[in-house]
Amino acid sequence: MSAFTGTGLLARLVLRRDRIRLAIWVLGTPLLGYALAGSVKEFYPDEASRVGYASTSASSLVARAFNGPIAGTDLGAVVVAETYVTLALLAALLSTFAVVRHTRQNEETGRAELLGASVVGRYALLTAALLVVVGANVAATALLAAAFAGAGLPLAGSVAAAAAVGGVGVAFTGIAAVTAQLSVTSRGANALAAAAVGIAFLLRAAGDVLGEQTGGGLGLRVVSAWPSWLSPLGWGNQVRAFGGERWWVLALPAALLVAGVASAYALAERRDIGAGMVAPRRGPATAAPGLLSPAGLAWRLQRGALLGWAVGVAVLGFSMGIAGDEFNAMIEENPAAAEAISAMGGGAKLIDAYLASMLALFALTIGAYVVQALLRTRNDEADGLLEAVLSTAVSRTRWLATQVLAATLGALALVLLGGLTTGLGYGLVAGDPLGKAVELGGAALVRLPALLVVAGVVTALFGLLPRWSVALSWAALIVFLLLGQLGAVLDLPQAALNLSPYTHVPSVPAVDPSVLPLLVLTAVAAALLAAGLAAFRRRDVPS
């Protein structure tokens, strides 16, 4: 029997299990790319506006750190500068999560051992996952190229830009194959892969900030420094889509995939199924007294993720605050960009609109923490841990209410931290760090009712549709993200925008706060939470 026996059948199983996730990924990426390209085309309709954008982006260290280097003044180069990092990060994270889900998670749940008892080769499970994920990246790349070309961009540049995004996904597929062999848990493997994505982002940002601006006028370009070449995210920029394409750079992510797969096969040969190359740390002989209560257990399970989120929010908030003045000066030179920031942040004063849009972005991002924290409930139920907890003197209502409370308190801490650090960073530039920190900390708290609605949606889905709760919860958050962050920019109808709870949050500090929409959002959240608790009390466990 070959080590790859059964790969085809297992690949079909992966496709069967992830048919909805893969469809959203493969179809959602080009749709998002098409929408973003259309909005950029509307904001920069003529050569003069694009030259102005390119010159300000090339001279702004903040723009180079977050958007990457500009490869020219053509419309396609501006589209890449505005969309590449977002699409590449999505491709990287979706690829790593998918690989870990069908490798390490299968071992963690015992599914891999059950499959291994049949006629299945040692490498079949890993190979099947890699084939499907690489295939999804290829399909998304082809459709994204068609979307860019459909938006009116040149075909060669469209293919290069899409291949740069797909190359990032392929590269991190190989990285995730390795992290799945290192950690004994899927959460640990995902954390290692996410850390690799973060390091790649920092290397790319450092290389782009340290790069040099060359040319001027229509020949303007930014050449990245050497740290960017150490990052898979940086390789996509080096393709220079719409700026004299360098097709040979696309060989780098393919080489990393091959190296990662070869390393994963070698590691898989040297470990037992269910074990990891990094042995788990032994815990204390006796449990802490706090673990005797649902609240203590919830805190113990969520504190690591909360700490990681807090570090990321604090660093990003302080950085965005420091960049406030520079970003304000940059968008003032471009009326279309200023209009977009005002649409997202509300109000006419650009710096306040910018700060409001940053706080809104924090609230949208922290919504992912709420979903992640609350979906642990479904994982505990599916793994059989919930039955053991409910067999003690803990009621269903108390257990689920504790999980919801822990997630919402974590969201409260994160959104407040984001406001305080953003205000502190901007206050250091403006000369009033304490005052701005207090002001933006209070403005950030206005976003909490929207996060309560997100928590309510996840809780209601867990109670009413437990088997679909994971997919539907993430789908709802993505819809909220697109409507809340891009709806106004894409000029969507108000009826569509109203579906997102973030739409109804006043854009403080750009506008005066309004109490009524916050009360309505809180009432909606309470109704959703009550529905979820009531449904959970009455359904079977597990279900």
Coordinates of C-alpha atoms in Angstrom, one line a residue:
M1 CA 0.0 0.0 0.0
S2 CA 1.3 3.4 -1.0
A3 CA 1.7 6.3 1.6
F4 CA -0.8 8.2 -0.6
T5 CA -3.5 5.5 -0.9
G6 CA -7.0 6.9 -0.5
T7 CA -6.0 10.5 -1.2
G8 CA -8.7 11.0 -3.8
L9 CA -11.5 9.7 -1.6
L10 CA -10.3 11.9 1.3
A11 CA -10.1 14.9 -1.0
R12 CA -13.8 14.3 -1.9
L13 CA -14.6 14.1 1.9
V14 CA -12.8 17.5 2.4
L15 CA -14.8 19.0 -0.4
R16 CA -18.0 17.5 1.0
R17 CA -17.4 18.9 4.5
D18 CA -16.3 22.3 3.4
R19 CA -18.5 22.9 0.3
I20 CA -20.1 26.0 1.8
R21 CA -16.9 27.5 3.2
L22 CA -15.1 26.9 0.0
A23 CA -17.9 28.4 -2.1
I24 CA -17.8 31.5 0.1
W25 CA -14.1 31.7 -0.2
V26 CA -13.8 31.1 -3.9
L27 CA -16.7 33.3 -4.9
G28 CA -16.4 35.9 -2.2
T29 CA -12.8 36.9 -2.9
P30 CA -13.4 38.0 -6.6
L31 CA -16.6 39.7 -5.6
L32 CA -14.8 41.7 -2.9
G33 CA -12.0 42.4 -5.3
Y34 CA -14.4 43.6 -8.0
A35 CA -16.2 45.9 -5.5
L36 CA -13.0 47.4 -4.2
A37 CA -11.6 47.9 -7.7
G38 CA -14.8 49.7 -8.7
S39 CA -14.7 52.0 -5.7
V40 CA -11.1 52.9 -6.4
K41 CA -11.9 53.6 -10.0
E42 CA -14.6 55.9 -8.9
F43 CA -12.3 57.8 -6.5
Y44 CA -9.4 58.2 -8.9
P45 CA -11.1 58.7 -12.3
D46 CA -8.3 60.7 -14.0
E47 CA -4.6 60.8 -14.3
A48 CA -4.1 63.9 -12.1
S49 CA -5.9 62.3 -9.2
R50 CA -3.9 59.1 -9.5
V51 CA -0.6 60.9 -9.7
G52 CA -1.6 62.8 -6.6
Y53 CA -2.5 59.6 -4.8
A54 CA 0.7 57.9 -5.9
S55 CA 2.9 60.8 -4.7
T56 CA 1.2 61.1 -1.3
S57 CA 1.3 57.3 -0.8
A58 CA 5.0 57.1 -1.8
S59 CA 5.9 59.8 0.6
S60 CA 3.8 58.6 3.5
L61 CA 5.4 56.0 5.7
V62 CA 2.0 55.1 7.2
A63 CA 0.5 54.4 3.7
R64 CA 3.6 52.3 2.8
A65 CA 3.4 50.3 6.0
F66 CA -0.3 49.5 5.7
N67 CA -0.9 49.5 1.9
G68 CA 2.5 48.5 0.6
P69 CA 4.6 50.2 -2.1
I70 CA 3.0 51.9 -5.1
A71 CA 4.2 50.4 -8.4
G72 CA 3.2 53.3 -10.6
T73 CA 0.5 55.8 -11.4
D74 CA -1.8 53.6 -13.6
L75 CA -5.3 52.9 -12.3
G76 CA -4.3 49.2 -11.8
A77 CA -1.3 50.1 -9.6
V78 CA -3.6 52.2 -7.4
V79 CA -6.1 49.4 -7.2
V80 CA -3.3 47.0 -6.1
A81 CA -2.1 49.5 -3.5
E82 CA -5.6 49.8 -2.0
T83 CA -6.7 46.1 -2.2
Y84 CA -3.6 43.8 -2.1
V85 CA -2.9 43.7 1.6
T86 CA -6.6 43.0 2.5
L87 CA -7.0 40.3 -0.1
A88 CA -3.6 38.7 0.7
L89 CA -4.3 38.5 4.4
L90 CA -7.7 36.9 3.8
A91 CA -6.1 34.3 1.5
A92 CA -3.3 33.6 4.1
L93 CA -5.7 33.1 7.0
L94 CA -8.3 31.1 5.1
S95 CA -5.6 28.8 3.8
T96 CA -4.1 28.2 7.2
F97 CA -7.4 27.6 8.9
A98 CA -8.5 25.1 6.2
V99 CA -5.3 23.1 6.3
V100 CA -5.3 22.8 10.1
R101 CA -9.0 22.0 10.1
H102 CA -8.5 18.9 7.9
T103 CA -5.2 17.7 9.4
R104 CA -4.5 18.5 13.1
Q105 CA -8.2 18.9 14.0
N106 CA -9.0 15.5 12.6
E107 CA -6.2 14.0 14.8
E108 CA -7.4 16.0 17.8
T109 CA -11.0 14.7 17.5
G110 CA -10.0 11.1 16.7
R111 CA -11.3 11.2 13.1
A112 CA -7.9 10.6 11.7
E113 CA -7.3 7.5 13.7
L114 CA -10.7 6.1 12.6
L115 CA -9.9 6.8 8.9
G116 CA -6.4 5.4 9.4
A117 CA -7.9 2.0 10.4
S118 CA -9.1 1.7 6.8
V119 CA -7.0 1.4 3.6
V120 CA -5.5 4.9 3.9
G121 CA -1.8 5.8 3.4
R122 CA 0.1 7.8 6.0
Y123 CA 0.3 10.9 3.9
A124 CA -3.2 10.7 2.4
L125 CA -5.0 12.9 4.9
L126 CA -2.4 15.7 4.7
T127 CA -2.2 15.4 0.9
A128 CA -6.0 15.6 0.4
A129 CA -6.2 18.8 2.5
L130 CA -3.3 20.4 0.6
L131 CA -4.8 19.5 -2.8
V132 CA -8.2 21.0 -1.9
V133 CA -6.7 24.2 -0.3
V134 CA -4.3 24.8 -3.2
G135 CA -7.1 24.1 -5.7
A136 CA -9.3 26.7 -3.8
N137 CA -6.5 29.3 -4.1
V138 CA -6.1 28.6 -7.8
A139 CA -9.8 28.9 -8.5
A140 CA -10.1 32.1 -6.4
T141 CA -7.1 33.5 -8.3
A142 CA -8.6 32.8 -11.7
L143 CA -11.9 34.4 -10.7
L144 CA -10.2 37.3 -9.1
A145 CA -8.2 37.9 -12.4
A146 CA -11.5 37.9 -14.3
A147 CA -13.0 40.3 -11.8
F148 CA -10.2 42.8 -12.1
A149 CA -10.4 42.5 -15.9
G150 CA -14.1 42.9 -15.7
A151 CA -13.6 46.1 -13.8
G152 CA -11.8 47.6 -16.8
L153 CA -8.2 46.8 -15.8
P154 CA -5.6 45.5 -18.3
L155 CA -5.6 41.7 -18.5
A156 CA -1.9 41.1 -17.9
G157 CA -1.9 43.2 -14.8
S158 CA -5.1 41.6 -13.6
V159 CA -3.6 38.1 -13.9
A160 CA -0.4 39.3 -12.1
A161 CA -2.4 41.0 -9.3
A162 CA -4.6 38.0 -8.7
A163 CA -1.6 35.6 -8.9
A164 CA 0.1 37.7 -6.2
V165 CA -2.8 37.2 -3.9
G166 CA -3.1 33.5 -4.7
G167 CA 0.6 33.1 -4.2
V168 CA 0.2 34.3 -0.6
G169 CA -2.5 31.7 0.0
V170 CA -0.3 28.9 -1.6
A171 CA 2.7 29.9 0.5
F172 CA 0.8 29.8 3.8
T173 CA -0.7 26.5 2.8
G174 CA 2.8 25.1 3.1
I175 CA 3.4 26.9 6.4
A176 CA 0.2 25.6 7.9
A177 CA 1.2 22.0 6.8
V178 CA 4.2 22.4 9.0
T179 CA 2.5 24.0 12.0
A180 CA -0.1 21.2 11.9
Q181 CA 2.8 18.7 12.6
L182 CA 4.3 20.8 15.4
S183 CA 1.4 21.4 17.8
V184 CA -0.7 18.8 19.5
T185 CA -3.9 20.9 19.2
S186 CA -5.6 22.6 16.4
R187 CA -5.8 25.8 18.4
G188 CA -2.0 25.7 18.8
A189 CA -1.4 25.0 15.1
N190 CA -3.7 27.9 14.1
A191 CA -1.9 30.2 16.6
L192 CA 1.5 29.3 15.1
A193 CA 0.2 29.9 11.6
A194 CA -1.3 33.2 12.6
A195 CA 2.0 34.2 14.2
A196 CA 3.7 33.4 10.9
V197 CA 1.2 35.7 9.1
G198 CA 1.9 38.5 11.7
I199 CA 5.6 38.2 11.2
A200 CA 5.2 38.2 7.5
F201 CA 3.1 41.4 7.7
L202 CA 5.7 43.1 9.9
L203 CA 8.6 42.1 7.6
R204 CA 6.7 43.4 4.6
A205 CA 5.8 46.7 6.4
A206 CA 9.4 47.2 7.5
G207 CA 10.7 46.6 4.0
D208 CA 8.2 48.9 2.4
V209 CA 8.9 51.7 5.0
L210 CA 12.7 51.4 4.5
G211 CA 12.3 51.3 0.7
E212 CA 13.2 54.1 -1.6
Q213 CA 11.0 56.3 -3.8
T214 CA 12.2 56.4 -7.4
G215 CA 11.1 58.5 -10.4
G216 CA 8.6 61.2 -10.4
G217 CA 5.3 62.1 -12.1
L218 CA 4.1 59.2 -14.2
G219 CA 7.2 57.2 -13.5
L220 CA 6.9 57.3 -9.7
R221 CA 7.5 54.0 -7.9
V222 CA 8.6 52.8 -4.5
V223 CA 11.3 50.0 -4.3
S224 CA 11.1 47.9 -1.2
A225 CA 14.1 47.2 1.0
W226 CA 15.4 43.7 1.7
P227 CA 13.1 42.7 4.7
S228 CA 10.2 42.6 2.2
W229 CA 11.9 39.8 0.4
L230 CA 11.8 37.7 3.5
S231 CA 8.0 37.8 3.6
P232 CA 5.5 35.9 1.5
L233 CA 3.3 39.0 1.8
G234 CA 6.1 41.0 0.4
W235 CA 6.6 38.8 -2.6
G236 CA 3.2 39.8 -3.9
N237 CA 4.2 43.4 -4.0
Q238 CA 7.4 42.4 -5.8
V239 CA 5.4 41.0 -8.7
R240 CA 4.7 44.7 -9.6
A241 CA 1.3 44.1 -11.1
F242 CA 0.4 47.0 -13.5
G243 CA 3.9 48.3 -13.1
G244 CA 6.1 46.2 -15.3
E245 CA 5.2 42.7 -14.1
R246 CA 8.0 40.4 -12.8
W247 CA 6.5 37.0 -13.3
W248 CA 9.5 35.1 -12.0
V249 CA 8.6 36.3 -8.4
L250 CA 5.6 33.9 -8.5
A251 CA 8.1 31.0 -8.3
L252 CA 8.9 32.0 -4.7
P253 CA 5.5 31.0 -3.1
A254 CA 5.5 27.8 -5.1
A255 CA 9.0 27.0 -3.8
L256 CA 7.8 27.7 -0.2
L257 CA 4.8 25.4 -0.7
V258 CA 7.1 22.6 -1.9
A259 CA 9.5 23.1 1.0
G260 CA 6.7 23.2 3.5
V261 CA 5.0 20.1 2.1
A262 CA 8.3 18.2 2.1
S263 CA 9.0 19.3 5.7
A264 CA 5.5 18.3 6.8
Y265 CA 5.9 14.8 5.2
A266 CA 9.2 14.4 7.0
L267 CA 7.8 15.4 10.4
A268 CA 4.7 13.3 9.9
E269 CA 7.0 10.3 9.4
R270 CA 8.6 10.9 12.8
R271 CA 5.6 11.3 15.1
D272 CA 2.6 9.3 16.2
I273 CA -0.9 10.1 15.0
G274 CA -2.4 12.5 17.5
A275 CA 0.9 13.6 18.8
G276 CA 2.9 16.7 17.9
M277 CA 6.6 17.4 17.5
V278 CA 6.3 19.9 20.3
A279 CA 5.3 18.1 23.5
P280 CA 2.5 19.8 25.4
R281 CA 3.5 21.4 28.7
R282 CA 2.4 19.4 31.8
G283 CA -0.1 21.2 34.0
P284 CA -0.1 21.5 37.8
A285 CA -0.9 18.4 39.9
T286 CA -4.0 20.1 41.3
A287 CA -6.5 22.5 39.7
A288 CA -6.9 26.1 40.9
P289 CA -10.0 26.7 43.1
G290 CA -11.3 29.1 40.5
L291 CA -11.9 26.3 38.1
L292 CA -14.7 25.0 40.3
S293 CA -17.0 27.6 38.9
P294 CA -18.2 28.2 35.3
A295 CA -16.9 31.8 35.5
G296 CA -13.4 30.6 36.5
L297 CA -13.3 28.0 33.8
A298 CA -14.4 30.5 31.2
W299 CA -11.7 32.9 32.2
R300 CA -9.1 30.2 32.2
L301 CA -10.0 29.1 28.7
Q302 CA -10.2 32.6 27.2
R303 CA -7.4 34.5 28.9
G304 CA -4.7 33.5 26.4
A305 CA -6.7 34.6 23.4
L306 CA -7.8 37.8 25.2
L307 CA -4.2 38.6 26.0
G308 CA -3.1 38.1 22.4
W309 CA -6.0 40.3 21.1
A310 CA -5.1 43.0 23.7
V311 CA -1.5 43.2 22.5
G312 CA -2.6 43.5 18.9
V313 CA -5.3 46.1 19.6
A314 CA -2.9 48.2 21.7
V315 CA -0.1 48.2 19.2
L316 CA -2.4 48.9 16.2
G317 CA -4.4 51.6 18.2
F318 CA -1.3 53.5 19.2
S319 CA 0.1 53.2 15.7
M320 CA -3.1 54.5 14.1
G321 CA -3.2 57.4 16.6
I322 CA 0.3 58.4 16.0
A323 CA -0.4 58.4 12.2
G324 CA -3.5 60.6 12.6
D325 CA -1.9 63.9 11.6
E326 CA 0.1 62.4 8.7
F327 CA -3.0 60.5 7.4
N328 CA -5.1 63.7 7.7
A329 CA -2.6 65.6 5.6
M330 CA -2.5 62.9 3.0
I331 CA -6.3 62.6 2.5
E332 CA -6.7 66.4 2.5
E333 CA -4.8 66.4 -0.8
N334 CA -7.3 63.9 -2.4
P335 CA -11.0 65.0 -2.4
A336 CA -12.2 61.5 -3.3
A337 CA -10.3 59.9 -0.4
A338 CA -11.5 62.6 2.0
E339 CA -15.0 61.9 0.9
A340 CA -14.6 58.2 1.5
I341 CA -13.2 58.7 5.0
S342 CA -16.0 61.1 5.8
A343 CA -18.5 58.5 4.6
M344 CA -17.1 55.8 6.8
G345 CA -16.4 58.1 9.8
G346 CA -19.2 60.6 9.5
G347 CA -18.9 64.3 10.0
A348 CA -17.0 67.0 8.0
K349 CA -13.8 67.4 10.1
L350 CA -11.4 65.0 8.5
I351 CA -9.3 64.1 11.6
D352 CA -12.4 63.3 13.6
A353 CA -13.8 61.3 10.7
Y354 CA -10.5 59.4 10.5
L355 CA -10.5 58.7 14.3
A356 CA -14.2 57.6 14.1
S357 CA -13.5 55.3 11.2
M358 CA -10.5 53.7 13.1
L359 CA -12.7 53.1 16.1
A360 CA -15.4 51.6 13.8
L361 CA -12.7 49.3 12.3
F362 CA -11.7 48.2 15.8
A363 CA -15.3 47.4 16.7
L364 CA -15.6 45.4 13.5
T365 CA -12.4 43.5 14.2
I366 CA -13.3 42.8 17.8
G367 CA -16.5 41.3 16.6
A368 CA -14.3 38.4 15.4
Y369 CA -13.1 38.0 19.0
V370 CA -16.7 37.8 20.2
V371 CA -17.6 35.1 17.6
Q372 CA -14.4 33.2 18.3
A373 CA -15.0 33.2 22.1
L374 CA -18.7 32.2 21.9
L375 CA -18.2 29.5 19.3
R376 CA -16.1 27.7 21.9
T377 CA -19.5 26.6 23.3
R378 CA -20.2 24.7 20.1
N379 CA -16.8 23.1 20.1
D380 CA -17.2 22.0 23.7
E381 CA -20.6 20.5 22.8
A382 CA -19.3 18.7 19.7
D383 CA -16.3 17.3 21.6
G384 CA -18.4 16.0 24.5
L385 CA -17.0 18.3 27.1
L386 CA -20.3 20.1 27.7
E387 CA -22.1 16.9 28.8
A388 CA -19.5 16.4 31.5
V389 CA -19.9 20.0 32.8
L390 CA -23.7 19.8 32.8
S391 CA -23.6 16.5 34.7
T392 CA -22.5 18.6 37.7
A393 CA -24.5 21.1 39.7
V394 CA -24.4 23.6 36.8
S395 CA -27.5 24.5 34.9
R396 CA -27.6 25.1 31.2
T397 CA -28.7 28.7 31.6
R398 CA -25.9 29.5 34.1
W399 CA -23.2 27.8 31.9
L400 CA -24.2 29.6 28.7
A401 CA -24.8 33.0 30.4
T402 CA -21.3 32.7 31.9
Q403 CA -19.8 32.2 28.5
V404 CA -21.7 35.1 27.0
L405 CA -20.7 37.3 30.0
A406 CA -17.0 36.4 29.6
A407 CA -17.1 37.1 25.9
T408 CA -18.8 40.5 26.2
L409 CA -16.5 41.6 29.1
G410 CA -13.6 40.7 26.9
A411 CA -15.0 42.7 24.1
L412 CA -15.6 45.6 26.5
A413 CA -12.0 45.5 27.6
L414 CA -10.7 45.3 24.0
V415 CA -12.8 48.1 22.6
L416 CA -11.9 50.4 25.5
L417 CA -8.2 49.5 25.1
G418 CA -8.4 50.4 21.4
G419 CA -10.0 53.8 22.1
L420 CA -7.5 54.6 24.9
T421 CA -4.4 53.6 22.9
T422 CA -5.6 55.4 19.8
G423 CA -6.3 58.5 21.8
L424 CA -2.9 58.2 23.6
G425 CA -1.1 58.0 20.2
Y426 CA -3.0 60.9 18.7
G427 CA -2.7 62.9 21.9
L428 CA 1.1 62.6 21.9
V429 CA 1.1 64.2 18.4
A430 CA -1.6 66.8 19.3
G431 CA -0.1 67.7 22.7
D432 CA -2.9 66.4 24.9
P433 CA -2.4 62.6 25.5
L434 CA -4.5 62.3 28.6
G435 CA -7.4 64.3 27.2
K436 CA -7.5 62.5 23.9
A437 CA -7.2 59.1 25.6
V438 CA -10.2 59.8 27.7
E439 CA -12.2 61.3 24.8
L440 CA -11.5 58.4 22.4
G441 CA -11.9 55.8 25.2
G442 CA -15.4 57.1 25.8
A443 CA -16.1 57.2 22.0
A444 CA -15.0 53.6 21.7
L445 CA -17.5 52.5 24.4
V446 CA -20.3 53.7 22.1
R447 CA -19.5 50.8 19.8
L448 CA -20.3 48.2 22.6
P449 CA -24.0 47.8 21.8
A450 CA -23.1 46.7 18.3
L451 CA -20.8 44.0 19.7
L452 CA -23.6 42.9 22.0
V453 CA -25.8 42.4 18.9
V454 CA -23.0 40.2 17.4
A455 CA -22.9 38.2 20.7
G456 CA -26.7 37.9 20.5
V457 CA -26.6 36.6 17.0
V458 CA -24.0 33.9 17.8
T459 CA -25.9 32.9 21.0
A460 CA -29.2 32.6 19.1
L461 CA -27.7 30.5 16.4
F462 CA -26.0 28.3 19.0
G463 CA -29.4 27.7 20.7
L464 CA -31.6 27.4 17.6
L465 CA -29.3 26.0 14.9
P466 CA -26.3 24.4 16.6
R467 CA -25.1 22.4 13.7
W468 CA -25.0 25.5 11.5
S469 CA -23.9 27.9 14.2
V470 CA -20.2 28.1 13.2
A471 CA -20.7 28.7 9.5
L472 CA -23.6 31.1 10.0
S473 CA -21.9 33.1 12.8
W474 CA -18.8 33.8 10.7
A475 CA -21.0 34.5 7.6
A476 CA -23.0 37.1 9.6
L477 CA -19.8 38.8 10.8
I478 CA -18.5 39.0 7.3
V479 CA -21.8 40.6 6.1
F480 CA -21.5 43.1 9.0
L481 CA -17.9 43.8 8.0
L482 CA -18.7 44.4 4.4
L483 CA -21.8 46.5 5.1
G484 CA -20.3 48.5 8.0
Q485 CA -16.9 49.2 6.5
L486 CA -17.5 49.3 2.7
G487 CA -21.2 49.8 2.4
A488 CA -21.1 53.6 2.4
V489 CA -18.1 53.7 0.1
L490 CA -19.8 51.3 -2.4
D491 CA -23.0 53.4 -2.3
L492 CA -25.2 50.5 -1.2
P493 CA -28.9 51.2 -0.5
Q494 CA -29.8 52.2 3.0
A495 CA -32.0 49.2 3.4
A496 CA -28.9 46.9 3.0
L497 CA -26.7 49.1 5.3
N498 CA -29.4 48.8 8.0
L499 CA -28.8 45.1 8.3
S500 CA -25.5 45.7 10.1
P501 CA -25.7 46.8 13.7
Y502 CA -22.5 48.9 13.2
T503 CA -24.5 51.1 10.8
H504 CA -26.7 52.4 13.7
V505 CA -23.8 53.4 15.9
P506 CA -23.1 57.1 16.0
S507 CA -19.7 58.0 14.6
V508 CA -18.3 59.6 17.7
P509 CA -16.2 61.8 17.8
A510 CA -17.1 63.0 14.3
V511 CA -20.7 63.5 15.3
D512 CA -22.6 64.0 18.6
P513 CA -23.7 60.8 20.3
S514 CA -27.3 59.7 20.1
V515 CA -28.8 57.6 22.8
L516 CA -31.9 56.2 21.0
P517 CA -30.0 53.9 18.5
L518 CA -27.8 52.6 21.3
L519 CA -30.9 51.7 23.3
V520 CA -32.5 50.0 20.3
L521 CA -29.3 47.9 19.7
T522 CA -29.1 46.9 23.3
A523 CA -32.8 45.8 23.2
V524 CA -32.2 43.8 20.0
A525 CA -29.1 42.2 21.7
A526 CA -31.1 41.3 24.8
A527 CA -33.9 39.7 22.7
L528 CA -31.4 37.6 20.7
L529 CA -29.6 36.5 23.9
A530 CA -32.9 35.6 25.5
A531 CA -33.9 33.6 22.4
G532 CA -30.6 31.7 22.4
L533 CA -30.8 30.9 26.1
A534 CA -34.4 29.7 25.9
A535 CA -33.7 27.5 22.9
F536 CA -30.6 26.0 24.5
R537 CA -32.6 25.0 27.6
R538 CA -35.1 23.1 25.4
R539 CA -32.9 21.3 22.9
D540 CA -30.9 18.1 23.1
V541 CA -27.2 18.1 24.1
P542 CA -25.3 17.2 22.0
S543 CA -27.4 18.3 19.0

